Amino acid sequence: MSATGFGVPKGAILFEENGFQYEFREYLGEIHQGVHLLLAWQRAGGQPQDKVLIKAIGPSSATHPPISRIKRARVRLEEQVRLSKFLVHPGILEVHKMKQVEGTLYVVNEFPSGNSLSSLLTLVGECRRWYSSEFTMFVGARVADVLVSAARTPSGMSLEMRAEWGDGREALTASAIGTIRSPQPPVAAPGGEAAGR
């Protein structure tokens, strides 16, 4: 890992398992201290099959977070994977697998379709117009539905709930263990009419 990212060249195979290779495509940033988010292709027979999101925690070194932070991040990520099997909702991304290779822990998640909340907020800034209250309520209701679903767990089990901005800052004190899918409402320019889909 380098100071500017995960330090893996584009096209590198992160690991192989069950006939699939996971090819690194893009570094998306550090989502927690020591936890990196990567875009990758799942490949079979040398051909790309599906895009996946991979959370990766590398080994500690002098230029990276201390070993105690790395250990805490690993424990937290392993717990998230364990608890994610209880989260079944169309708005929560599925965790496919966890794999450790040469000291690096990888967690493979399905890739979200649609626009991210970050993209929707960027559009607001670029157009200098706010979304309608109806659109904002729609997005809020979808996120709330995911959080309520994630809170419904088998008796005796509690889940930490925390929603975050794309840069890792906490936005709410309550994280669904999985990643929340962006809602897919009718498309409209900020302050404009919705176009039906």
GROMACS .gro file of C-alpha atoms in nm:
model
  197
    1MET     CA    1   0.000   0.000   0.000
    2SER     CA    2   0.128   0.345  -0.080
    3ALA     CA    3   0.046   0.681   0.075
    4THR     CA    4  -0.176   0.761  -0.223
    5GLY     CA    5  -0.378   0.441  -0.219
    6PHE     CA    6  -0.359   0.068  -0.190
    7GLY     CA    7  -0.043   0.049  -0.403
    8VAL     CA    8  -0.159  -0.223  -0.643
    9PRO     CA    9  -0.122  -0.166  -1.017
   10LYS     CA   10  -0.439  -0.160  -1.227
   11GLY     CA   11  -0.500  -0.506  -1.372
   12ALA     CA   12  -0.320  -0.693  -1.093
   13ILE     CA   13  -0.485  -1.013  -0.971
   14LEU     CA   14  -0.555  -0.970  -0.599
   15PHE     CA   15  -0.635  -1.337  -0.542
   16GLU     CA   16  -0.788  -1.646  -0.700
   17GLU     CA   17  -1.052  -1.880  -0.557
   18ASN     CA   18  -1.285  -2.148  -0.697
   19GLY     CA   19  -1.190  -2.074  -1.059
   20PHE     CA   20  -1.241  -1.699  -1.021
   21GLN     CA   21  -0.974  -1.430  -1.027
   22TYR     CA   22  -1.027  -1.088  -0.869
   23GLU     CA   23  -0.862  -0.819  -1.080
   24PHE     CA   24  -0.793  -0.476  -0.928
   25ARG     CA   25  -0.938  -0.191  -1.136
   26GLU     CA   26  -0.965   0.125  -0.923
   27TYR     CA   27  -0.882   0.253  -0.576
   28LEU     CA   28  -1.193   0.418  -0.427
   29GLY     CA   29  -1.039   0.542  -0.103
   30GLU     CA   30  -0.992   0.463   0.263
   31ILE     CA   31  -1.334   0.419   0.426
   32HIS     CA   32  -1.203   0.369   0.781
   33GLN     CA   33  -0.850   0.395   0.910
   34GLY     CA   34  -0.672   0.098   0.754
   35VAL     CA   35  -0.976  -0.023   0.553
   36HIS     CA   36  -0.950   0.044   0.180
   37LEU     CA   37  -1.229   0.020  -0.078
   38LEU     CA   38  -1.139  -0.123  -0.418
   39LEU     CA   39  -1.328  -0.174  -0.743
   40ALA     CA   40  -1.244  -0.508  -0.903
   41TRP     CA   41  -1.356  -0.743  -1.178
   42GLN     CA   42  -1.444  -1.101  -1.096
   43ARG     CA   43  -1.295  -1.297  -1.387
   44ALA     CA   44  -1.355  -1.654  -1.504
   45GLY     CA   45  -1.156  -1.815  -1.784
   46GLY     CA   46  -0.972  -1.486  -1.836
   47GLN     CA   47  -1.296  -1.299  -1.913
   48PRO     CA   48  -1.452  -1.033  -1.686
   49GLN     CA   49  -1.779  -1.155  -1.533
   50ASP     CA   50  -1.898  -0.905  -1.271
   51LYS     CA   51  -1.780  -0.590  -1.101
   52VAL     CA   52  -1.735  -0.626  -0.725
   53LEU     CA   53  -1.645  -0.397  -0.437
   54ILE     CA   54  -1.364  -0.522  -0.216
   55LYS     CA   55  -1.279  -0.398   0.132
   56ALA     CA   56  -0.911  -0.464   0.201
   57ILE     CA   57  -0.697  -0.441   0.513
   58GLY     CA   58  -0.325  -0.479   0.454
   59PRO     CA   59  -0.056  -0.566   0.707
   60SER     CA   60   0.078  -0.289   0.932
   61SER     CA   61   0.406  -0.113   0.854
   62ALA     CA   62   0.592   0.204   0.952
   63THR     CA   63   0.397   0.415   0.699
   64HIS     CA   64   0.054   0.272   0.785
   65PRO     CA   65  -0.167   0.261   1.093
   66PRO     CA   66  -0.017   0.086   1.397
   67ILE     CA   67  -0.078  -0.286   1.441
   68SER     CA   68  -0.336  -0.226   1.718
   69ARG     CA   69  -0.554  -0.022   1.478
   70ILE     CA   70  -0.513  -0.282   1.204
   71LYS     CA   71  -0.615  -0.558   1.448
   72ARG     CA   72  -0.924  -0.361   1.556
   73ALA     CA   73  -1.016  -0.295   1.192
   74ARG     CA   74  -0.978  -0.666   1.112
   75VAL     CA   75  -1.192  -0.773   1.408
   76ARG     CA   76  -1.459  -0.521   1.312
   77LEU     CA   77  -1.460  -0.627   0.945
   78GLU     CA   78  -1.473  -0.998   1.037
   79GLU     CA   79  -1.770  -0.925   1.267
   80GLN     CA   80  -1.945  -0.732   0.990
   81VAL     CA   81  -1.904  -1.031   0.756
   82ARG     CA   82  -2.036  -1.270   1.022
   83LEU     CA   83  -2.341  -1.053   1.092
   84SER     CA   84  -2.408  -0.974   0.725
   85LYS     CA   85  -2.555  -1.321   0.670
   86PHE     CA   86  -2.854  -1.205   0.877
   87LEU     CA   87  -2.911  -0.897   0.660
   88VAL     CA   88  -3.136  -0.976   0.366
   89HIS     CA   89  -3.282  -0.668   0.201
   90PRO     CA   90  -3.276  -0.543  -0.159
   91GLY     CA   91  -3.118  -0.220  -0.034
   92ILE     CA   92  -2.820  -0.391   0.136
   93LEU     CA   93  -2.529  -0.517  -0.071
   94GLU     CA   94  -2.454  -0.887  -0.030
   95VAL     CA   95  -2.117  -0.997   0.109
   96HIS     CA   96  -1.985  -1.275  -0.117
   97LYS     CA   97  -1.673  -1.391   0.067
   98MET     CA   98  -1.378  -1.313   0.291
   99LYS     CA   99  -1.026  -1.419   0.196
  100GLN     CA  100  -0.682  -1.361   0.349
  101VAL     CA  101  -0.384  -1.359   0.114
  102GLU     CA  102  -0.025  -1.282   0.218
  103GLY     CA  103  -0.132  -1.083   0.525
  104THR     CA  104  -0.405  -0.885   0.346
  105LEU     CA  105  -0.769  -0.945   0.434
  106TYR     CA  106  -1.016  -0.905   0.146
  107VAL     CA  107  -1.397  -0.890   0.178
  108VAL     CA  108  -1.580  -0.919  -0.156
  109ASN     CA  109  -1.919  -0.743  -0.183
  110GLU     CA  110  -2.163  -0.719  -0.471
  111PHE     CA  111  -2.134  -0.402  -0.680
  112PRO     CA  112  -2.420  -0.152  -0.642
  113SER     CA  113  -2.621  -0.049  -0.944
  114GLY     CA  114  -2.750   0.302  -0.995
  115ASN     CA  115  -2.633   0.638  -0.868
  116SER     CA  116  -2.456   0.682  -0.536
  117LEU     CA  117  -2.584   0.930  -0.282
  118SER     CA  118  -2.253   1.109  -0.329
  119SER     CA  119  -2.327   1.151  -0.702
  120LEU     CA  120  -2.675   1.284  -0.627
  121LEU     CA  121  -2.529   1.542  -0.386
  122THR     CA  122  -2.262   1.640  -0.640
  123LEU     CA  123  -2.538   1.704  -0.894
  124VAL     CA  124  -2.705   1.942  -0.648
  125GLY     CA  125  -2.380   2.136  -0.610
  126GLU     CA  126  -2.314   2.156  -0.983
  127CYS     CA  127  -2.668   2.266  -1.072
  128ARG     CA  128  -2.693   2.498  -0.769
  129ARG     CA  129  -3.050   2.382  -0.714
  130TRP     CA  130  -3.184   2.171  -0.429
  131TYR     CA  131  -3.377   1.852  -0.477
  132SER     CA  132  -3.750   1.875  -0.415
  133SER     CA  133  -3.878   1.788  -0.069
  134GLU     CA  134  -4.058   1.487  -0.222
  135PHE     CA  135  -3.733   1.351  -0.368
  136THR     CA  136  -3.549   1.408  -0.040
  137MET     CA  137  -3.827   1.229   0.151
  138PHE     CA  138  -3.812   0.939  -0.097
  139VAL     CA  139  -3.435   0.896  -0.046
  140GLY     CA  140  -3.471   0.931   0.333
  141ALA     CA  141  -3.751   0.674   0.342
  142ARG     CA  142  -3.542   0.422   0.144
  143VAL     CA  143  -3.241   0.467   0.375
  144ALA     CA  144  -3.467   0.439   0.683
  145ASP     CA  145  -3.621   0.119   0.543
  146VAL     CA  146  -3.274  -0.035   0.509
  147LEU     CA  147  -3.178   0.069   0.863
  148VAL     CA  148  -3.501  -0.073   1.008
  149SER     CA  149  -3.448  -0.399   0.820
  150ALA     CA  150  -3.089  -0.422   0.946
  151ALA     CA  151  -3.206  -0.361   1.304
  152ARG     CA  152  -3.439  -0.664   1.285
  153THR     CA  153  -3.199  -0.939   1.380
  154PRO     CA  154  -3.237  -1.273   1.556
  155SER     CA  155  -3.327  -1.229   1.923
  156GLY     CA  156  -3.035  -1.168   2.153
  157MET     CA  157  -2.824  -1.015   1.878
  158SER     CA  158  -2.758  -0.645   1.847
  159LEU     CA  159  -2.614  -0.470   1.545
  160GLU     CA  160  -2.418  -0.149   1.549
  161MET     CA  161  -2.590   0.097   1.320
  162ARG     CA  162  -2.394   0.380   1.160
  163ALA     CA  163  -2.449   0.556   0.829
  164GLU     CA  164  -2.152   0.732   0.676
  165TRP     CA  165  -2.068   0.979   0.406
  166GLY     CA  166  -1.852   0.844   0.123
  167ASP     CA  167  -1.539   0.985   0.284
  168GLY     CA  168  -1.593   0.783   0.602
  169ARG     CA  169  -1.725   1.063   0.825
  170GLU     CA  170  -2.017   0.952   1.036
  171ALA     CA  171  -2.345   1.105   0.922
  172LEU     CA  172  -2.575   0.927   1.165
  173THR     CA  173  -2.513   0.746   1.486
  174ALA     CA  174  -2.696   0.440   1.418
  175SER     CA  175  -2.386   0.139   1.008
  176ALA     CA  176  -2.592  -0.108   0.858
  177ILE     CA  177  -2.339  -0.385   0.856
  178GLY     CA  178  -2.369  -0.411   0.479
  179THR     CA  179  -2.338  -0.126   0.236
  180ILE     CA  180  -2.661   0.059   0.162
  181ARG     CA  181  -2.770   0.064  -0.203
  182SER     CA  182  -2.863   0.399  -0.347
  183PRO     CA  183  -3.238   0.430  -0.406
  184GLN     CA  184  -3.350   0.443  -0.768
  185PRO     CA  185  -3.624   0.706  -0.793
  186PRO     CA  186  -3.742   0.864  -1.116
  187VAL     CA  187  -3.456   1.072  -1.260
  188ALA     CA  188  -3.492   1.450  -1.239
  189ALA     CA  189  -3.263   1.747  -1.248
  190PRO     CA  190  -3.251   1.923  -0.910
  191GLY     CA  191  -3.564   2.135  -0.882
  192GLY     CA  192  -3.692   1.998  -1.215
  193GLU     CA  193  -3.961   1.755  -1.322
  194ALA     CA  194  -3.903   1.382  -1.283
  195ALA     CA  195  -3.858   1.180  -1.598
  196GLY     CA  196  -4.038   0.844  -1.575
  197ARG     CA  197  -3.838   0.524  -1.606
   0.00000   0.00000   0.00000
